[in-house]
Short mmCIF file of C-alpha atoms in Angstrom, two decimals:
data_model
loop_
_atom_site.label_atom_id
_atom_site.label_comp_id
_atom_site.label_asym_id
_atom_site.label_seq_id
_atom_site.Cartn_x
_atom_site.Cartn_y
_atom_site.Cartn_z
CA UNK A 1 -21.56 -8.65 22.99
CA UNK A 2 -20.95 -5.37 24.83
CA UNK A 3 -17.63 -4.47 23.26
CA UNK A 4 -14.80 -5.47 20.97
CA UNK A 5 -11.03 -5.77 21.18
CA UNK A 6 -8.59 -3.39 19.56
CA UNK A 7 -4.89 -2.63 19.77
CA UNK A 8 -3.90 0.93 20.59
CA UNK A 9 -0.43 2.21 19.77
CA UNK A 10 1.35 5.26 21.12
CA UNK A 11 4.26 7.30 19.81
CA UNK A 12 6.38 5.85 22.62
CA UNK A 13 6.16 2.44 20.95
CA UNK A 14 3.67 0.81 23.32
CA UNK A 15 1.00 -1.50 21.90
CA UNK A 16 -1.91 -2.23 24.23
CA UNK A 17 -4.81 -4.62 23.75
CA UNK A 18 -7.95 -2.80 24.94
CA UNK A 19 -11.69 -3.34 25.13
CA UNK A 20 -13.74 -0.71 23.31
CA UNK A 21 -17.46 0.00 23.23
CA UNK A 22 -19.29 -0.63 19.99
CA UNK A 23 -19.69 2.43 17.81
CA UNK A 24 -22.97 2.63 15.93
CA UNK A 25 -22.31 3.84 12.40
CA UNK A 26 -23.53 7.34 11.67
CA UNK A 27 -25.17 8.59 8.50
CA UNK A 28 -23.36 7.46 5.38
CA UNK A 29 -21.17 5.04 7.34
CA UNK A 30 -21.01 1.31 7.98
CA UNK A 31 -19.52 -0.90 10.67
CA UNK A 32 -17.25 -3.66 9.44
CA UNK A 33 -16.33 -6.88 11.28
CA UNK A 34 -12.63 -7.18 10.50
CA UNK A 35 -11.24 -10.44 9.11
CA UNK A 36 -7.66 -9.29 8.50
CA UNK A 37 -5.54 -6.13 8.51
CA UNK A 38 -2.16 -5.70 6.90
CA UNK A 39 0.76 -4.07 8.68
CA UNK A 40 2.15 -1.34 6.43
CA UNK A 41 5.17 0.92 6.81
CA UNK A 42 2.82 3.89 6.48
CA UNK A 43 1.35 2.88 9.85
CA UNK A 44 4.34 4.74 11.28
CA UNK A 45 2.84 8.14 10.38
CA UNK A 46 -0.34 7.45 12.32
CA UNK A 47 1.36 5.89 15.33
CA UNK A 48 3.90 8.73 15.57
CA UNK A 49 1.15 11.33 14.94
CA UNK A 50 3.30 12.90 12.22
CA UNK A 51 0.35 14.80 10.76
CA UNK A 52 -0.77 16.15 14.13
CA UNK A 53 -4.26 14.76 13.61
CA UNK A 54 -4.86 14.29 17.34
CA UNK A 55 -3.59 15.79 20.62
CA UNK A 56 -0.05 14.82 21.58
CA UNK A 57 0.13 11.62 23.62
CA UNK A 58 -3.25 10.27 22.51
CA UNK A 59 -2.87 6.69 21.18
CA UNK A 60 -4.45 5.42 17.97
CA UNK A 61 -5.69 2.11 16.62
CA UNK A 62 -3.39 1.70 13.58
CA UNK A 63 -4.03 -0.13 10.33
CA UNK A 64 -5.31 0.71 6.85
CA UNK A 65 -5.23 -2.57 4.90
CA UNK A 66 -8.57 -3.93 6.06
CA UNK A 67 -10.71 -6.82 4.85
CA UNK A 68 -14.01 -7.67 6.56
CA UNK A 69 -17.78 -7.91 6.27
CA UNK A 70 -20.35 -5.19 6.82
CA UNK A 71 -21.94 -5.69 10.22
CA UNK A 72 -24.25 -2.66 10.46
CA UNK A 73 -25.50 0.18 8.24
CA UNK A 74 -25.83 3.82 9.16
CA UNK A 75 -28.72 6.06 8.16
CA UNK A 76 -29.08 6.70 4.46
CA UNK A 77 -26.68 3.98 3.32
CA UNK A 78 -27.64 2.39 0.02
CA UNK A 79 -25.83 0.12 -2.41
CA UNK A 80 -24.21 -1.88 0.40
CA UNK A 81 -25.68 -4.64 2.55
CA UNK A 82 -25.00 -6.43 5.82
CA UNK A 83 -22.78 -9.46 5.26
CA UNK A 84 -21.12 -8.00 2.16
CA UNK A 85 -17.37 -8.46 2.01
CA UNK A 86 -15.46 -5.20 1.68
CA UNK A 87 -12.02 -3.72 1.94
CA UNK A 88 -10.62 -0.41 3.14
CA UNK A 89 -7.35 1.23 2.21
CA UNK A 90 -5.23 4.14 3.36
CA UNK A 91 -7.86 6.77 2.55
CA UNK A 92 -11.07 6.50 4.54
CA UNK A 93 -13.51 7.95 2.01
CA UNK A 94 -13.81 11.26 0.17
CA UNK A 95 -16.31 13.92 1.19
CA UNK A 96 -17.76 14.59 -2.27
CA UNK A 97 -18.08 18.33 -1.57
CA UNK A 98 -14.61 19.93 -1.52
CA UNK A 99 -12.91 21.56 -4.52
CA UNK A 100 -10.85 18.46 -5.30
CA UNK A 101 -13.90 16.21 -5.19
CA UNK A 102 -15.77 18.56 -7.54
CA UNK A 103 -12.92 18.02 -9.99
CA UNK A 104 -13.18 14.26 -9.52
CA UNK A 105 -9.74 14.06 -7.88
CA UNK A 106 -10.95 12.03 -4.91
CA UNK A 107 -7.50 10.89 -3.74
CA UNK A 108 -6.67 14.48 -2.84
CA UNK A 109 -9.98 15.26 -1.13
CA UNK A 110 -9.30 17.88 1.54
CA UNK A 111 -11.81 16.37 3.98
CA UNK A 112 -10.85 12.73 3.93
CA UNK A 113 -9.92 10.66 6.99
CA UNK A 114 -6.83 8.47 6.99
CA UNK A 115 -7.30 5.07 8.60
CA UNK A 116 -5.06 4.50 11.59
CA UNK A 117 -4.26 8.20 11.79
CA UNK A 118 -7.11 10.73 11.76
CA UNK A 119 -9.60 7.90 12.34
CA UNK A 120 -9.30 4.59 14.15
CA UNK A 121 -7.88 1.81 12.00
CA UNK A 122 -8.01 -1.93 11.46
CA UNK A 123 -5.90 -3.41 14.27
CA UNK A 124 -9.26 -4.28 15.77
CA UNK A 125 -12.21 -6.63 15.60
CA UNK A 126 -14.49 -3.88 14.24
CA UNK A 127 -14.09 -0.60 12.39
CA UNK A 128 -16.53 2.04 11.16
CA UNK A 129 -15.99 3.91 7.90
CA UNK A 130 -17.54 6.13 5.26
CA UNK A 131 -19.18 4.22 2.43
CA UNK A 132 -17.19 6.35 -0.04
CA UNK A 133 -14.06 4.54 1.16
CA UNK A 134 -15.38 1.00 0.72
CA UNK A 135 -13.97 -1.43 -1.82
CA UNK A 136 -16.10 -4.38 -2.96
CA UNK A 137 -13.88 -7.48 -2.83
CA UNK A 138 -14.44 -11.11 -3.85
CA UNK A 139 -15.31 -13.91 -1.44
CA UNK A 140 -12.91 -16.49 -2.88
CA UNK A 141 -9.55 -15.00 -1.84
CA UNK A 142 -8.31 -15.47 1.75
CA UNK A 143 -8.57 -12.27 3.77
CA UNK A 144 -4.90 -12.39 4.76
CA UNK A 145 -3.90 -12.37 1.08
CA UNK A 146 -6.37 -9.65 0.14
CA UNK A 147 -5.45 -7.24 2.93
CA UNK A 148 -2.03 -6.11 1.57
CA UNK A 149 -3.61 -5.44 -1.82
CA UNK A 150 -5.69 -2.65 -0.25
CA UNK A 151 -2.62 -0.40 0.07
CA UNK A 152 0.59 -2.02 -1.17
CA UNK A 153 -1.08 -3.65 -4.16
CA UNK A 154 -3.10 -0.55 -5.07
CA UNK A 155 -0.04 1.67 -4.72
CA UNK A 156 2.08 -0.22 -7.26
CA UNK A 157 -0.83 -1.10 -9.59
CA UNK A 158 -2.01 2.51 -9.84
CA UNK A 159 1.53 3.86 -10.20
CA UNK A 160 2.26 1.51 -13.10
CA UNK A 161 -0.99 1.89 -15.03
CA UNK A 162 -0.79 5.69 -14.87
CA UNK A 163 2.91 5.80 -15.79
CA UNK A 164 4.50 6.41 -19.17
CA UNK A 165 5.26 2.71 -19.66
CA UNK A 166 3.53 0.72 -22.39
CA UNK A 167 3.53 -2.98 -23.25
CA UNK A 168 7.03 -4.18 -24.05
CA UNK A 169 8.81 -1.26 -22.35
CA UNK A 170 11.55 -1.84 -19.82
CA UNK A 171 10.29 -1.18 -16.30
CA UNK A 172 12.63 -1.39 -13.33
CA UNK A 173 11.45 -2.13 -9.80
CA UNK A 174 13.83 -0.76 -7.20
CA UNK A 175 13.69 -2.76 -3.98
CA UNK A 176 12.27 -6.20 -3.31
CA UNK A 177 10.28 -5.69 -0.14
CA UNK A 178 6.64 -5.25 0.73
CA UNK A 179 5.99 -3.00 -2.27
CA UNK A 180 8.67 -4.27 -4.60
CA UNK A 181 7.81 -7.97 -4.51
CA UNK A 182 4.30 -7.02 -5.61
CA UNK A 183 5.60 -4.48 -8.14
CA UNK A 184 7.55 -7.18 -9.97
CA UNK A 185 4.44 -9.34 -10.27
CA UNK A 186 2.22 -6.50 -11.48
CA UNK A 187 4.80 -5.24 -13.98
CA UNK A 188 5.30 -8.71 -15.47
CA UNK A 189 1.54 -9.27 -15.73
CA UNK A 190 1.15 -5.92 -17.52
CA UNK A 191 3.47 -7.07 -20.27
CA UNK A 192 6.54 -5.02 -19.39
CA UNK A 193 10.14 -6.18 -19.58
CA UNK A 194 11.00 -6.19 -15.90
CA UNK A 195 14.32 -5.46 -14.24
CA UNK A 196 14.56 -5.89 -10.48
CA UNK A 197 17.11 -3.80 -8.58
CA UNK A 198 18.26 -4.80 -5.10
CA UNK A 199 21.35 -5.05 -2.93
CA UNK A 200 23.32 -8.30 -3.10
CA UNK A 201 22.70 -11.61 -4.78
CA UNK A 202 20.49 -13.18 -2.12
CA UNK A 203 17.25 -11.90 -3.71
CA UNK A 204 18.10 -12.72 -7.31
CA UNK A 205 16.41 -16.12 -7.40
CA UNK A 206 13.26 -14.77 -5.77
CA UNK A 207 13.13 -11.81 -8.16
CA UNK A 208 13.28 -14.11 -11.16
CA UNK A 209 10.64 -16.39 -9.65
CA UNK A 210 8.35 -13.39 -9.15
CA UNK A 211 8.66 -12.56 -12.82
CA UNK A 212 11.70 -10.33 -13.36
CA UNK A 213 13.50 -10.79 -16.68
CA UNK A 214 16.69 -9.17 -15.36
CA UNK A 215 18.28 -8.77 -11.95
CA UNK A 216 20.61 -5.90 -11.09
CA UNK A 217 22.76 -6.12 -7.97
CA UNK A 218 23.30 -2.51 -6.96
CA UNK A 219 26.34 -3.47 -4.86
CA UNK A 220 28.12 -5.10 -7.79
CA UNK A 221 27.44 -2.58 -10.56
CA UNK A 222 26.04 0.89 -11.24
CA UNK A 223 22.30 0.25 -11.62
CA UNK A 224 21.87 3.26 -13.93
CA UNK A 225 24.57 1.94 -16.25
CA UNK A 226 23.03 -1.53 -16.15
CA UNK A 227 19.67 -0.06 -17.17
CA UNK A 228 21.27 1.89 -20.02
CA UNK A 229 22.87 -1.32 -21.28
CA UNK A 230 19.36 -2.82 -21.39
CA UNK A 231 18.19 0.11 -23.52
CA UNK A 232 17.07 2.45 -20.74
CA UNK A 233 14.02 2.14 -18.53
CA UNK A 234 10.79 3.83 -19.48
CA UNK A 235 9.86 3.72 -15.82
CA UNK A 236 11.74 3.07 -12.62
CA UNK A 237 9.33 2.32 -9.78
CA UNK A 238 11.20 3.40 -6.64
CA UNK A 239 9.91 1.48 -3.63
CA UNK A 240 12.89 1.71 -1.27
CA UNK A 241 12.67 4.16 1.64
CA UNK A 242 15.89 5.94 0.67
CA UNK A 243 16.14 9.08 -1.42
CA UNK A 244 19.89 8.58 -1.80
CA UNK A 245 19.35 5.20 -3.47
CA UNK A 246 16.72 6.67 -5.83
CA UNK A 247 18.76 9.65 -7.02
CA UNK A 248 21.23 7.84 -9.34
CA UNK A 249 18.44 5.89 -11.07
CA UNK A 250 17.41 8.94 -13.12
CA UNK A 251 20.54 8.25 -15.19
CA UNK A 252 19.13 4.87 -16.17
CA UNK A 253 15.94 6.26 -17.70
CA UNK A 254 15.22 6.25 -21.41
CA UNK A 255 14.16 9.41 -23.23
CA UNK A 256 10.82 10.54 -21.76
CA UNK A 257 11.41 8.09 -18.91
CA UNK A 258 9.95 8.52 -15.44
CA UNK A 259 11.22 7.86 -11.95
CA UNK A 260 7.94 7.05 -10.19
CA UNK A 261 8.35 7.35 -6.42
CA UNK A 262 6.13 5.30 -4.10
CA UNK A 263 8.61 4.60 -1.29
CA UNK A 264 8.49 7.26 1.44
CA UNK A 265 11.99 8.40 2.39
CA UNK A 266 13.16 10.91 4.99
CA UNK A 267 16.13 12.07 2.88
CA UNK A 268 15.78 14.01 -0.39
CA UNK A 269 16.18 12.87 -3.98
CA UNK A 270 19.00 14.85 -5.57
CA UNK A 271 19.39 15.07 -9.33
CA UNK A 272 21.24 17.23 -11.82
CA UNK A 273 19.41 19.25 -14.42
CA UNK A 274 21.21 17.82 -17.45
CA UNK A 275 19.70 14.29 -17.39
CA UNK A 276 16.26 15.83 -16.92
CA UNK A 277 16.52 18.38 -19.73
CA UNK A 278 18.49 16.34 -22.27
CA UNK A 279 16.01 13.49 -22.44
CA UNK A 280 12.81 15.06 -21.09
CA UNK A 281 13.00 12.78 -18.08
CA UNK A 282 10.83 13.38 -15.03
CA UNK A 283 10.40 12.48 -11.38
CA UNK A 284 6.82 11.97 -10.17
CA UNK A 285 5.18 10.77 -6.99
CA UNK A 286 2.19 8.45 -6.83
CA UNK A 287 -0.18 8.21 -3.88
CA UNK A 288 -2.56 5.22 -3.68
CA UNK A 289 -5.87 5.44 -5.62
CA UNK A 290 -9.65 5.60 -5.27
CA UNK A 291 -11.87 2.71 -4.14
CA UNK A 292 -12.83 2.27 -7.80
CA UNK A 293 -9.13 2.03 -8.69
CA UNK A 294 -8.80 -0.52 -5.91
CA UNK A 295 -11.59 -2.68 -7.32
CA UNK A 296 -9.75 -2.64 -10.66
CA UNK A 297 -6.56 -3.53 -8.80
CA UNK A 298 -8.13 -6.51 -7.01
CA UNK A 299 -9.75 -7.73 -10.22
CA UNK A 300 -6.44 -7.57 -12.07
CA UNK A 301 -4.54 -9.30 -9.26
CA UNK A 302 -7.18 -12.02 -9.06
CA UNK A 303 -7.15 -12.64 -12.82
CA UNK A 304 -3.35 -12.71 -12.99
CA UNK A 305 -2.76 -14.77 -9.84
CA UNK A 306 -0.84 -11.98 -8.12
CA UNK A 307 -0.51 -12.63 -4.40
CA UNK A 308 1.53 -11.06 -1.62
CA UNK A 309 3.99 -13.15 0.37
CA UNK A 310 2.72 -12.89 3.94
CA UNK A 311 3.33 -13.80 7.54
CA UNK A 312 0.19 -13.74 9.68
CA UNK A 313 -0.28 -13.28 13.42
CA UNK A 314 -3.15 -12.96 15.91
CA UNK A 315 -4.45 -9.58 17.08
CA UNK A 316 -2.62 -10.02 20.39
CA UNK A 317 0.68 -10.08 18.46
CA UNK A 318 0.12 -6.81 16.60
CA UNK A 319 3.03 -5.10 18.33
CA UNK A 320 5.37 -7.94 17.40
CA UNK A 321 4.18 -7.84 13.79
CA UNK A 322 4.80 -4.10 13.63
CA UNK A 323 8.31 -4.51 15.08
CA UNK A 324 9.10 -7.25 12.58
CA UNK A 325 7.93 -5.05 9.72
CA UNK A 326 9.99 -2.09 10.95
CA UNK A 327 13.13 -4.20 11.34
CA UNK A 328 12.92 -5.35 7.72
CA UNK A 329 12.75 -9.01 8.77
CA UNK A 330 9.21 -9.58 7.44
CA UNK A 331 8.95 -11.59 4.22
CA UNK A 332 7.27 -9.57 2.94
CA UNK A 333 3.99 -8.37 4.45
CA UNK A 334 2.82 -8.91 8.03
CA UNK A 335 -0.92 -9.46 8.39
CA UNK A 336 -3.09 -9.53 11.51
CA UNK A 337 -5.82 -12.18 11.28
CA UNK A 338 -8.78 -11.73 13.59
CA UNK A 339 -9.77 -14.97 15.31
CA UNK A 340 -6.49 -16.64 14.43
#
């Protein structure tokens, strides 16, 4: 085989299936034959070149929820072998040498590639990556179900386990979409009392099926008041991409409660000082996790039977999958399956 297929995307919205030459993995890197790649809302940043990681107008191969098998090893690679099943998430592997790495804060490594942005991503048949970004994953879960766990699953799992919530506390999940439908499952499995917050009554039945104890229709009542009536939330996990919808939820927090933000919004969160001071409430952001965190995440999801709800397509339909995700019509994660 002289080359492999990949889908390039440009800021103008064009998705093009191209043939690329094989890249031999360099030192400390591996090549992975992709089985599946999730389509995540964060793909927008790479496609639109929001970070300025490449010259204007240069397309990118998107995708950072990758499951596949190691196909080739670069020089000096140890601890990994050809044929091993692995995953890759949003962060492409820490450098191990910068100031943040020396402190063990690998998520905020200052020399770390981002898949589908500063390095080519997983909308492709093959991808190369640093071994420091690899996640060992089990063989017995379908690739299309594993792929969204690499980013969406890790994001909510890590945000919840590092939050102020403890077993039995009330935890609210705002939004029942790609992140939220997983957040409900994780929160229930962690032993929290779970309240799901969404617009309208059409998602109530699904929320309860996913594990929510309570459903709050934000169009019918003030969600903050509803949370206070339930005793106040120790944590509100905000997954919706709207700062305006997050802002009022601070009023529904219990004393020492946290609004944990994982949904990226273009508009700001606005909050008064009184609810923060008189209750020691806080607003924090949470960004993904390390590969080791991701292995914990996959192990927990596997043990608890947590699975994403997915729609899968072939590589040739990557552009359609992305459009469906962006429109909000996906239920709830689009996944590209190689060889479908």
